[in-house]
Tab-separated table of C-alpha atoms and ligand atoms in Angstrom:
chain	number	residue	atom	x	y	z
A	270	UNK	CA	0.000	0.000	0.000
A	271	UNK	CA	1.452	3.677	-1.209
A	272	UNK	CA	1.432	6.278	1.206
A	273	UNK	CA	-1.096	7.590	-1.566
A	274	UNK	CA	-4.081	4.559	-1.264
A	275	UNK	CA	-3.844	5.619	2.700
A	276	UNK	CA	-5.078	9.332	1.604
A	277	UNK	CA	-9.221	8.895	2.076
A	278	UNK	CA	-10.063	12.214	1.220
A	279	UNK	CA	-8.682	15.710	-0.566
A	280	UNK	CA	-7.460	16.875	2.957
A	281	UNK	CA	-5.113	13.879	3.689
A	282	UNK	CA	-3.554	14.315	-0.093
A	283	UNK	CA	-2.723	18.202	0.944
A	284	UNK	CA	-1.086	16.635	4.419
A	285	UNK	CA	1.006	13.914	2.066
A	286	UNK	CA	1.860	17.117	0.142
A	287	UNK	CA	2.812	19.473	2.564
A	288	UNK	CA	4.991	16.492	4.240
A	289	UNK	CA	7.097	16.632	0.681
A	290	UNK	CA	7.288	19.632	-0.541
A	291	UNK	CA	9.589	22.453	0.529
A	292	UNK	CA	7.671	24.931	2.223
A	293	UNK	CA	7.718	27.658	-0.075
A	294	UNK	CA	6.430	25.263	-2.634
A	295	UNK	CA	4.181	23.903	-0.686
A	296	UNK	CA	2.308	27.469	0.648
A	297	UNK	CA	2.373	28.863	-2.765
A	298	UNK	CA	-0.277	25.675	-3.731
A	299	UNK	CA	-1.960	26.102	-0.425
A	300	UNK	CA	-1.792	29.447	0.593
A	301	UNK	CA	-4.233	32.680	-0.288
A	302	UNK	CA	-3.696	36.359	-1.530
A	303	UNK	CA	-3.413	38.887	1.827
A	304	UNK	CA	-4.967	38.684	5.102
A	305	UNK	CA	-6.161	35.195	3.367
A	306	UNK	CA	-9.804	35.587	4.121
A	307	UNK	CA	-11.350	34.602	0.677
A	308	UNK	CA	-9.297	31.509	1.247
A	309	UNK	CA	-10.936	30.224	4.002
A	310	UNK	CA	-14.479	31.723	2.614
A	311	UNK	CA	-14.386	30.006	-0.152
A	312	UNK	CA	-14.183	26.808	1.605
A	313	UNK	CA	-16.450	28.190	4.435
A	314	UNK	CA	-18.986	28.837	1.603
A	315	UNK	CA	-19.658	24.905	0.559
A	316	UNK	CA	-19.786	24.042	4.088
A	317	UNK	CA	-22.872	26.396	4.922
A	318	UNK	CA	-25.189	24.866	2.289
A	319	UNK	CA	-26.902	21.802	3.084
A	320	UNK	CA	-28.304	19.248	0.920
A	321	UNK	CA	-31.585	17.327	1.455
A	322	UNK	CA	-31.675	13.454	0.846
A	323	UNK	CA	-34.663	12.057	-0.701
A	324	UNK	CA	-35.755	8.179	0.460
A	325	UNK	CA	-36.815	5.391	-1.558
A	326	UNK	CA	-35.649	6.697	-4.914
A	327	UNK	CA	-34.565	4.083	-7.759
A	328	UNK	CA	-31.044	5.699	-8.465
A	329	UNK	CA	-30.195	2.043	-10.124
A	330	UNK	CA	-29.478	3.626	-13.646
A	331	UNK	CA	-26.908	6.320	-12.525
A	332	UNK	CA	-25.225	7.863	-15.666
A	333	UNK	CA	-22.506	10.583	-13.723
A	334	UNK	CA	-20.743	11.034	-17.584
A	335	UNK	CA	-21.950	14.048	-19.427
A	336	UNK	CA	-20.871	16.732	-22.731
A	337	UNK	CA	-18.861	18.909	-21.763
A	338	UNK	CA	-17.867	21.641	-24.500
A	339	UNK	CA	-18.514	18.879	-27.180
A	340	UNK	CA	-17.263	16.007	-25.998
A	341	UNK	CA	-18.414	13.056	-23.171
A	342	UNK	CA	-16.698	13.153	-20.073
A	343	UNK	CA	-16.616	11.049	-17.293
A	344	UNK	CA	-17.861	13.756	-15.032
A	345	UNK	CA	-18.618	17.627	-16.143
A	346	UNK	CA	-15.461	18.423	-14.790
A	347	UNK	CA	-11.827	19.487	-15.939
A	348	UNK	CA	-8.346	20.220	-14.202
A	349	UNK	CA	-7.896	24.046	-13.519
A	350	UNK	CA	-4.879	25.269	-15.086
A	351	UNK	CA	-2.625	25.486	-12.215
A	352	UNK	CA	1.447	26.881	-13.021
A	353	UNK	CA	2.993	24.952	-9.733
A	354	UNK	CA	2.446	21.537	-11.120
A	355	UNK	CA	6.160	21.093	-12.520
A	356	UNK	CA	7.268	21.913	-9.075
A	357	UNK	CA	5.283	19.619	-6.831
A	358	UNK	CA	6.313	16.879	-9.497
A	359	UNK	CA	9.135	15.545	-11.614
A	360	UNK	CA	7.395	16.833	-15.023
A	361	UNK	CA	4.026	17.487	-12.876
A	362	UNK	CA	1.573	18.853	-15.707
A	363	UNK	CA	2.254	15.402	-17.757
A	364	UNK	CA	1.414	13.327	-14.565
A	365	UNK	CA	-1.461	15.422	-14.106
A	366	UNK	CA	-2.588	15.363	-18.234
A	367	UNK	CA	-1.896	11.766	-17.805
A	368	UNK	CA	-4.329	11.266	-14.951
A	369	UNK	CA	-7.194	13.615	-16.450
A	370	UNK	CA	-6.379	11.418	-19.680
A	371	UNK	CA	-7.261	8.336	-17.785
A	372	UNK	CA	-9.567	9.252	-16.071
A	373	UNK	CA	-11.955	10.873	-19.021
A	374	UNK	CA	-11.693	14.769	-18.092
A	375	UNK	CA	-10.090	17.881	-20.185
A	376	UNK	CA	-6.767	18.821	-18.156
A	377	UNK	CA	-6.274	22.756	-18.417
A	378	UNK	CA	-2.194	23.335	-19.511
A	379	UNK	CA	-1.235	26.303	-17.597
A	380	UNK	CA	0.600	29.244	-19.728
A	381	UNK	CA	3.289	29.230	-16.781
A	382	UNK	CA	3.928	25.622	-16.421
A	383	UNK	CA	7.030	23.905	-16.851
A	384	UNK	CA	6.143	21.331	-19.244
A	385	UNK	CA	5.348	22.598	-22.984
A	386	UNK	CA	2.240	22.217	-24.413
A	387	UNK	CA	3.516	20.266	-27.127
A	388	UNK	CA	5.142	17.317	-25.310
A	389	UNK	CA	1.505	17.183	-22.910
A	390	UNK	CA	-0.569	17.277	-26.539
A	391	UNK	CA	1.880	14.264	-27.773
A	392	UNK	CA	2.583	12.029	-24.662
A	393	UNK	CA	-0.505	12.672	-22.477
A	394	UNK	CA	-3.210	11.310	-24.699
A	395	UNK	CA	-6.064	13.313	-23.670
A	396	UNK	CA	-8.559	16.169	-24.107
A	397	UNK	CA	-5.923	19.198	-23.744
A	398	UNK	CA	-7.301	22.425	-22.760
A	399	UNK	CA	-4.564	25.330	-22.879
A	400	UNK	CA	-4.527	28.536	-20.464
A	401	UNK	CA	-3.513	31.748	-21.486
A	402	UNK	CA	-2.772	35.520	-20.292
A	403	UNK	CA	-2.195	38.271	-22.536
A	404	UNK	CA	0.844	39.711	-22.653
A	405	UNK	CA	1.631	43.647	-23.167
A	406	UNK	CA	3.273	42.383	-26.805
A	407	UNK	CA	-0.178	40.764	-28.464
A	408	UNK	CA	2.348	39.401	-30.980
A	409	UNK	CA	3.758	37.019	-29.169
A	410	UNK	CA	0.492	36.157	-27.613
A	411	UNK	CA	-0.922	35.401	-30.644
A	412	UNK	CA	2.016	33.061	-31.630
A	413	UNK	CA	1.414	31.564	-28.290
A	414	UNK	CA	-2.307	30.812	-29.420
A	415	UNK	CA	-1.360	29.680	-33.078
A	416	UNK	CA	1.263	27.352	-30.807
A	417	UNK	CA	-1.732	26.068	-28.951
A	418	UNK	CA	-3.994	25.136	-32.218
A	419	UNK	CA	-1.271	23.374	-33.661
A	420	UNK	CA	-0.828	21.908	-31.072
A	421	UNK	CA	-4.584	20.254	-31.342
A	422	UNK	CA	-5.494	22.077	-27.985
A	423	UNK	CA	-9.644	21.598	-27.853
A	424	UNK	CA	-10.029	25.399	-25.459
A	425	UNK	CA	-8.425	28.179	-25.416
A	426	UNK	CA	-8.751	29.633	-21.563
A	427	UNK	CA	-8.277	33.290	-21.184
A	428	UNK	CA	-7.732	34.273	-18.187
A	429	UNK	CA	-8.393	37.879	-17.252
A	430	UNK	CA	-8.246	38.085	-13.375
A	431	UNK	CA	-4.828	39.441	-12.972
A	432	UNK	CA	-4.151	42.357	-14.653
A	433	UNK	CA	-1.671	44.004	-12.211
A	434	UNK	CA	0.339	41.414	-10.246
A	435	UNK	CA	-1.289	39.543	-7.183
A	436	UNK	CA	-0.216	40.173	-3.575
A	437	UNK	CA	1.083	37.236	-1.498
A	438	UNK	CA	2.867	38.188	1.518
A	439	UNK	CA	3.879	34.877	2.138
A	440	UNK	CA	5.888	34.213	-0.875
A	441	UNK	CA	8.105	37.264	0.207
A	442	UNK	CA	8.744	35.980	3.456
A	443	UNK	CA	9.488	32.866	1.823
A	444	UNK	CA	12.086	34.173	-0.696
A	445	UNK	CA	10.083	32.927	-3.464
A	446	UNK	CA	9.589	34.842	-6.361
A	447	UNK	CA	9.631	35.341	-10.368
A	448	UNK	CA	12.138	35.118	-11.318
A	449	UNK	CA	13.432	32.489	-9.131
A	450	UNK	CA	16.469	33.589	-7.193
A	451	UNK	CA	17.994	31.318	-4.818
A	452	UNK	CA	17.142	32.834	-1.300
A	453	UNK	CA	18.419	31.833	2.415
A	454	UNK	CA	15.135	30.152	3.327
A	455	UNK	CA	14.651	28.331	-0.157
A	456	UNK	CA	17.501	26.805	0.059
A	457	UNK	CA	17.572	25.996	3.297
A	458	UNK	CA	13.547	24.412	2.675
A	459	UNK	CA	15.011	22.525	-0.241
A	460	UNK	CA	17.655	20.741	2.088
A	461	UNK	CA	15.145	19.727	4.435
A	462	UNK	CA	13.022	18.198	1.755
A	463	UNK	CA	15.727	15.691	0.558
A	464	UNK	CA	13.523	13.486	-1.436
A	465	UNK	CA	11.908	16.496	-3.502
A	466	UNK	CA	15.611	17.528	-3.837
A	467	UNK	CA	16.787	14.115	-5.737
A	468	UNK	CA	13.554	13.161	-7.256
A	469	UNK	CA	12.735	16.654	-8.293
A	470	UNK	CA	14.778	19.037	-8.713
A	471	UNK	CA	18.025	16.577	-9.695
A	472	UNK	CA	15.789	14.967	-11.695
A	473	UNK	CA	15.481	18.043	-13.871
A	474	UNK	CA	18.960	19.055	-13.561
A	475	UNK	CA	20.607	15.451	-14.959
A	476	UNK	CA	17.983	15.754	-17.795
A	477	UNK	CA	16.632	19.237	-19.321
A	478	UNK	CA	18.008	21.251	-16.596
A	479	UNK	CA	16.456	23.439	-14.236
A	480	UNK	CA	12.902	23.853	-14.485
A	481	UNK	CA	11.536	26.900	-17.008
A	482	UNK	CA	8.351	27.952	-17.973
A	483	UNK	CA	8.138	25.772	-20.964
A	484	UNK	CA	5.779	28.150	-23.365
A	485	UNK	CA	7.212	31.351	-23.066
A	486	UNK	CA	8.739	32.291	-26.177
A	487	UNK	CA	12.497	32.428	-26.193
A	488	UNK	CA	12.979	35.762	-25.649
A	489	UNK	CA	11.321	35.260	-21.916
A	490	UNK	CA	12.646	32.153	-21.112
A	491	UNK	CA	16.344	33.233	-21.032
A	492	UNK	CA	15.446	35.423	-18.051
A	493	UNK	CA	12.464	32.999	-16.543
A	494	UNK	CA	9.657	34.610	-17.837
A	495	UNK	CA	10.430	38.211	-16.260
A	496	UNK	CA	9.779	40.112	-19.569
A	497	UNK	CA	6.410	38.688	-19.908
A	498	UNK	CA	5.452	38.360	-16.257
A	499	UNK	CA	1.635	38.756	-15.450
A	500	UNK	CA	-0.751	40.219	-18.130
A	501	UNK	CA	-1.398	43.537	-19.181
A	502	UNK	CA	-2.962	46.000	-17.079
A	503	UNK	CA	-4.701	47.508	-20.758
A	504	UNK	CA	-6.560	44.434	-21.551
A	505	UNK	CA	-9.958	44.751	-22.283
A	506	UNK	CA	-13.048	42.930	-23.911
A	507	UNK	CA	-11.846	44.199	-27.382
A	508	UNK	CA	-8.587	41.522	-26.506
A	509	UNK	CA	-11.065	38.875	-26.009
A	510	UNK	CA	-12.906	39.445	-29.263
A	511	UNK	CA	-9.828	39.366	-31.559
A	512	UNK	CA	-9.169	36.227	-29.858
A	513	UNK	CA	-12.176	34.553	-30.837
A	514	UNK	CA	-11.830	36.084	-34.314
A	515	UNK	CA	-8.537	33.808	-33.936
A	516	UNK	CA	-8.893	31.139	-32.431
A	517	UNK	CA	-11.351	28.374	-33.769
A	518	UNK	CA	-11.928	26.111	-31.020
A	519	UNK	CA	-13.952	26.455	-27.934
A	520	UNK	CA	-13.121	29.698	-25.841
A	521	UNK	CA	-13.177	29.853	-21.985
A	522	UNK	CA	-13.253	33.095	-20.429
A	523	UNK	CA	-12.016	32.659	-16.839
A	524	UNK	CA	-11.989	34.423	-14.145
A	525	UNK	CA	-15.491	36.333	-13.747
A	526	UNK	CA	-17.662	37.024	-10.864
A	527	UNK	CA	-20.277	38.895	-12.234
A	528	UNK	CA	-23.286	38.616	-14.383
A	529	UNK	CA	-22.459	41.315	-16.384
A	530	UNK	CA	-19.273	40.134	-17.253
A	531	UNK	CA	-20.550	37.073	-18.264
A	532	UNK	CA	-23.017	38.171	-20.242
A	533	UNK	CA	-20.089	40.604	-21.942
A	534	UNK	CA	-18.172	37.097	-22.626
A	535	UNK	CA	-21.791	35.841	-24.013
A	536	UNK	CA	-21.523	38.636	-26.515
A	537	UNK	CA	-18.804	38.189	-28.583
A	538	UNK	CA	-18.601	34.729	-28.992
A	539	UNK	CA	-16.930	33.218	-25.700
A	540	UNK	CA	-18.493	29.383	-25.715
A	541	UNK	CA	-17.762	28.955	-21.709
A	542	UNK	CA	-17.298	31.311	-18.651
A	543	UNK	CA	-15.526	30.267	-15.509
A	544	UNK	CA	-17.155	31.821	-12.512
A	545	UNK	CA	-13.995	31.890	-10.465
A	546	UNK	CA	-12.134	33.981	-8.011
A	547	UNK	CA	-8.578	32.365	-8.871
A	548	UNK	CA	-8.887	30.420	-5.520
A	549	UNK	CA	-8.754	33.381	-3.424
A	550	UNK	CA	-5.064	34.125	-4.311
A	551	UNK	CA	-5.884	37.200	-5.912
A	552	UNK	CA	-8.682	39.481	-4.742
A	553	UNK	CA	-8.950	38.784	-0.328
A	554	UNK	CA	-12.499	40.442	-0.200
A	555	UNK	CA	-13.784	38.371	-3.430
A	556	UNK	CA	-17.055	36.604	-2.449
A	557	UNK	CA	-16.993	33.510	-3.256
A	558	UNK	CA	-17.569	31.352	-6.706
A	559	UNK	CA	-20.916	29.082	-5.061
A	560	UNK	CA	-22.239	32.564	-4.162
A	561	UNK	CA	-22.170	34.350	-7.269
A	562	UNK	CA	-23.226	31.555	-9.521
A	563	UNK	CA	-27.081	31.517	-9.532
A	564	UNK	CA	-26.891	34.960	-10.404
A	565	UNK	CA	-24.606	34.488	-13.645
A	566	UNK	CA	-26.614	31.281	-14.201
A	567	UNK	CA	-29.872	33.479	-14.399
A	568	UNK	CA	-28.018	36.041	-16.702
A	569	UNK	CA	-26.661	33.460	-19.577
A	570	UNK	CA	-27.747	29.798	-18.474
A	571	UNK	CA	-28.370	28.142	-21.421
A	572	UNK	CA	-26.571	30.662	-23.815
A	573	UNK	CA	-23.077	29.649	-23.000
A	574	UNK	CA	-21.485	27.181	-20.290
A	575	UNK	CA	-21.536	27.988	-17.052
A	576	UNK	CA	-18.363	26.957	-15.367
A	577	UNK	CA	-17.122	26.961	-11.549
A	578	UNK	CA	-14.592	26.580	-9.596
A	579	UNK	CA	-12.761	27.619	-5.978
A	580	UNK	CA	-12.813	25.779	-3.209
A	581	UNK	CA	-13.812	22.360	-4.399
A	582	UNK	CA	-12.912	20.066	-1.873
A	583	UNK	CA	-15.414	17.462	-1.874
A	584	UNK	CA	-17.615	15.390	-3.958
A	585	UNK	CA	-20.733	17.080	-2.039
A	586	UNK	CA	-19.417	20.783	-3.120
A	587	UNK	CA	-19.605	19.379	-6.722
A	588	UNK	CA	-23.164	18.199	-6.039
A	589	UNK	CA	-23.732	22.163	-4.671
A	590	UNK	CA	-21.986	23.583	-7.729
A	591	UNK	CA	-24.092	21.576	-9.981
A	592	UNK	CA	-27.614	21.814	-8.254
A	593	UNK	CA	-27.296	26.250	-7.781
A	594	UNK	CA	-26.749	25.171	-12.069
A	595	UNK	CA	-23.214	24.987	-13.199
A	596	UNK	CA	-22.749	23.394	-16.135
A	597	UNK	CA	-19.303	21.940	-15.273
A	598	UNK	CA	-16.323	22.639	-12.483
A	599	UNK	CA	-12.973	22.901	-12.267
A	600	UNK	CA	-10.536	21.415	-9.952
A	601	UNK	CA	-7.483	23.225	-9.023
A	602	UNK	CA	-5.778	22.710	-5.981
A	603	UNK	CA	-7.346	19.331	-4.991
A	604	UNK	CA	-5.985	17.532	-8.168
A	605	UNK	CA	-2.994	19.282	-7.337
A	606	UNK	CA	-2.061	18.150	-4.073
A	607	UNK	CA	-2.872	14.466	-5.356
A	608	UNK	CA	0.140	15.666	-8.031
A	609	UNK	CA	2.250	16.335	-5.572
A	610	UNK	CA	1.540	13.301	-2.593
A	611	UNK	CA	2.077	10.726	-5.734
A	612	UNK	CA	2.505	11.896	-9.258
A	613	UNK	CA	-0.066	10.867	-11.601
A	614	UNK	CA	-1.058	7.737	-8.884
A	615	UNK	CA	-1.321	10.798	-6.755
A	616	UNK	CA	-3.778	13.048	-9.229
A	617	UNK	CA	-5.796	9.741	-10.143
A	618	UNK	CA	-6.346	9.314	-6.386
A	619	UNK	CA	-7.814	12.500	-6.080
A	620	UNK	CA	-10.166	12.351	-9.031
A	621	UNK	CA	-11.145	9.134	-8.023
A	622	UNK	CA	-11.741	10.520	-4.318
A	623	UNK	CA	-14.341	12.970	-5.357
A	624	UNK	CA	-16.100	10.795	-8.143
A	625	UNK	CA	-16.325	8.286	-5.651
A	626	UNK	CA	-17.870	11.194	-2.949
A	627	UNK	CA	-19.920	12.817	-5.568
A	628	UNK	CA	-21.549	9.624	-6.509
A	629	UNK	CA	-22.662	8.489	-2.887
A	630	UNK	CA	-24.146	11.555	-2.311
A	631	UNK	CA	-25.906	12.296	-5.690
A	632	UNK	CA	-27.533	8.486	-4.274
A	633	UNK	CA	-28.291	9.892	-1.480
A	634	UNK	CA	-30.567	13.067	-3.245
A	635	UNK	CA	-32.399	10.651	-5.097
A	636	UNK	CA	-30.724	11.301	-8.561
A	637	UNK	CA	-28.671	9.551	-10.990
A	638	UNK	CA	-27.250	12.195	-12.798
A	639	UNK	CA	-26.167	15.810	-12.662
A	640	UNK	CA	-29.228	17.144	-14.580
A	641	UNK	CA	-31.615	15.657	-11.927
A	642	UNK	CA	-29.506	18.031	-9.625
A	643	UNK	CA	-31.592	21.319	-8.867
A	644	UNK	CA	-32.582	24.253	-6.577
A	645	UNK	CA	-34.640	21.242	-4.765
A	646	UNK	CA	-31.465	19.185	-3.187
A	647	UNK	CA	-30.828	22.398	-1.317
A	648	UNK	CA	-32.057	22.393	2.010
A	649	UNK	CA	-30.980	25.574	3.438
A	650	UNK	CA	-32.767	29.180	2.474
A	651	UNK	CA	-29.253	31.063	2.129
A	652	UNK	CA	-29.055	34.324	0.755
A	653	UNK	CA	-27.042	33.649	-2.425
A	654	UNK	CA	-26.304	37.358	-3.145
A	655	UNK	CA	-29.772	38.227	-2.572
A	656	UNK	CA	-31.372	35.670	-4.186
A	657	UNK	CA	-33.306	32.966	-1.581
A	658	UNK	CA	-33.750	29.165	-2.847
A	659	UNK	CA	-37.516	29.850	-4.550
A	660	UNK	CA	-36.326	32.299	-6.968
A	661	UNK	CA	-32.652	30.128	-7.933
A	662	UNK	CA	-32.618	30.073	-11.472
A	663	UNK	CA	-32.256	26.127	-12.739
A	664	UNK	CA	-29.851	24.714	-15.497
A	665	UNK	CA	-31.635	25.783	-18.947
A	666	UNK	CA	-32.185	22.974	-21.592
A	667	UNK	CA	-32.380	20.363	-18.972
A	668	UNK	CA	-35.031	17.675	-20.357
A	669	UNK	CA	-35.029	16.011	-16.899
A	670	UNK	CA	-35.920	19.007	-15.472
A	671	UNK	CA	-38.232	20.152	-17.673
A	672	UNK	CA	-40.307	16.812	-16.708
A	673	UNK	CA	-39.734	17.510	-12.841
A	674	UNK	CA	-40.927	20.999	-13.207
A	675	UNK	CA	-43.478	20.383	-15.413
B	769	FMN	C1	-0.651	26.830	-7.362
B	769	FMN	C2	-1.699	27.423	-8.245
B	769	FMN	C3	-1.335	27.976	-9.453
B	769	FMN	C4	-2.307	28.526	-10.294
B	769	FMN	N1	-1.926	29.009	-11.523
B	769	FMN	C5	-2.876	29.467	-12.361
B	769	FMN	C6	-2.524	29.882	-13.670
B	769	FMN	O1	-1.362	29.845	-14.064
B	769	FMN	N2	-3.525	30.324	-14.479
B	769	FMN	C7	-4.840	30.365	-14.080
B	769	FMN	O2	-5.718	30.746	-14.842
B	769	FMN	N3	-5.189	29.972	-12.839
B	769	FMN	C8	-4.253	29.512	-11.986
B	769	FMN	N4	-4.617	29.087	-10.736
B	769	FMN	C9	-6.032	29.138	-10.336
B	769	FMN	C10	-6.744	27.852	-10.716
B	769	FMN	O3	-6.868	27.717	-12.107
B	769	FMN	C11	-8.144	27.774	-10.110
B	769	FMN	O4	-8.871	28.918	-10.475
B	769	FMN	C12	-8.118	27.652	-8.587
B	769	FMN	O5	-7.089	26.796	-8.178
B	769	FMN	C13	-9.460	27.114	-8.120
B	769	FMN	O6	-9.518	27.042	-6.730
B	769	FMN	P1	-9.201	25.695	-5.905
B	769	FMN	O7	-7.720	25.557	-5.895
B	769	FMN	O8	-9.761	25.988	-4.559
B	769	FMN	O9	-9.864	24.540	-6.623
B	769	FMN	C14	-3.666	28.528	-9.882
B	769	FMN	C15	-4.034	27.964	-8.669
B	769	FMN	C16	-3.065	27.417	-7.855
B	769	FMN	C17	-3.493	26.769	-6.563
């Protein structure tokens, strides 16, 4: 038995992780933007809603597998794009491609990660979706995007919720930053992490050396992605339409919180929005994802796909996600710290984990599926940003629910 098959839930994967990885490494996963508030809320915000079971229901014929932006998957949920997975893992982004590949789920390539999207589309043999910012130079952007179609990347995921840098105090006490520069207390975390130091970092070193951020163009990786660090602070929705005249796949605009926005994305052309406060490691006072979402739903359900994500920790807050009418979630740091307790064993174990949690308590509602998920599971009258459980809009073009509400 791998220290992995004793993790039972997403919790004990994050303890396997945090006893491996240095600690700067390990609190730039875990850790949240300022006073770390959001962090905590977004978690806090699952926890408060409560879900109704529903006795002596035939749930016999559960189907959990659904489209998602075209294609089946095994659950209407994808890997977040998430930069740090090259660092929790010897070539982390193909262990966690692998896993999503495996387990039948679009994994989300982050721009910043330190495996290039060409080796993940090639070796992986999944759905690839590929992350983007965009950078001051919209040249190199756009190579970055032609790059990503050649590729044979499905999505193109814009994401537009950092515009000016993000503000972790942590990482400064740490030493960590971009570019890396070796620092009194990373070193010093490295030496006390001995395995991540041979099966890591030496690991890179004796093969493609030190770890880089894999799909910058040249002229950014020679200095570790400094020149092209962030996105740029004049981005606006006129960006986001010359992308879609681009690109000709699906396009995810991530990073909103508010119906307006999404109904902005709605209007020129974007096929998904992800309703998403970056896991609370960029705005503190953001409310959180499960909060906003019935009001986006009730602004474009049905017109494009409605995404979440933040704070997913268990199968039930998928259940939650799904019932206030997401179309689909995404799973950051929770597939994550399965990367980095095991590799792709690791990722798979989380996956598996939630599946596993999601389908005991869709069982438990009565349904078999996540269309039979609605407004009704919820048993709690919360105030979701003003809106109480009678008036929560439900998924549009739902033919399940269009027989329960009939
Ligand atoms: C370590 C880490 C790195 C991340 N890097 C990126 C990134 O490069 N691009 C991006 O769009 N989002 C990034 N995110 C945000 C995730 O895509 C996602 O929105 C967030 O993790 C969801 O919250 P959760 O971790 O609570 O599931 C990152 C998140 C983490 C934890």
């Amino acid at each position: 038995m791998t220290s992995v098959d004793r993790c039972y839930n997403i919790e004990d994967l994050r303890l396997e992780a945090k006893r491996r990885l240095p600690k700067w490494i390990f609190e730039f996963v875990d850790r949240g933007a300022e006073d770390e508030v959001g962090l905590a809320h977004n978690i806090e915000a699952f926890r408060r809603i409560k879900l109704r079971q529903k006795a002596l229901v035939d749930v016999s014929g559960r189907d959990l597998g659904a489209d998602l932006l075209g294609s089946r998957a095994t659950l209407p949920m994808a890997i977040a794009p998430t930069g740090a997975a090259g660092l929790c893992w010897y070539e982390g982004e193909l262990e966690l491609a692998k896993a999503a590949a495996k387990f039948g789920i679009p994994f989300t390539l982050a721009i910043s990660s330190t495996t290039g999207l060409e080796k993940i589309a090639d070796e992986a043999g999944g759905r690839l979706w590929f992350q983007i910012y965009v950078w001051e130079d919209r040249q190199l952007t756009y190579d970055l995007v032609e790059r990503a179609a050649q590729a044979g990347s499905e999505a193109l995921v814009v994401t537009v919720d950092v515009n000016l840098g993000v503000n972790r105090e942590f990482n400064l006490r740490n030493g960590y930053g971009n570019p890396f520069k070796p620092s009194y207390p990373t070193v010093r975390d490295i030496l006390l992490k001995p395995g991540w130091f041979m099966n890591v970092l030496m690991r890179y070193y004796t093969s493609s050396g030190m770890p880089r951020q894999a799909n910058m163009p040249p002229i950014a990786r020679n200095v570790h992605g400094a020149v092209l660090r962030g996105t740029d602070s004049k981005i606006t929705w006129d960006d986001i339409a010359k992308l879609r005249d681009r690109w000709k796949g699906k396009l995810i605009v991530k990073g909103l919180m508010r119906p307006d926005d999404a109904r902005r994305a709605a209007s020129v052309g974007a096929d998904a929005v992800v309703i998403s406060n970056h896991g609370a490691r960029n705005v503190d006072m953001a409310p959180a994802p499960i909060d906003v979402l019935p009001s986006v739903v009730s602004e474009v359900g049905g017109k494009v796909a409605v995404v979440l994500d933040s704070g997913i920790r268990r199968g039930s807050d998928i259940i939650k996600a799904y019932a206030l009418g997401a179309d689909a979630v995404l799973v950051g740091r929770a597939a994550l710290f399965g990367c980095a307790a095991g590799g792709q064993a690791g990722a798979e174990r989380a996956l598996n984990l939630l599946k596993r949690e999601y389908e005991l308590t869709l069982a438990h509602l009565g349904c078999r599926n996540h269309q039979e998920l609605s407004p009704d599971v919820l048993a709690n009258d919360l105030p979701f940003m003003g809106q109480s459980i009678d008036t929560l809009p439900r998924r549009r073009n739902s033919p399940v629910q269009e027989v329960l509400t009939a």
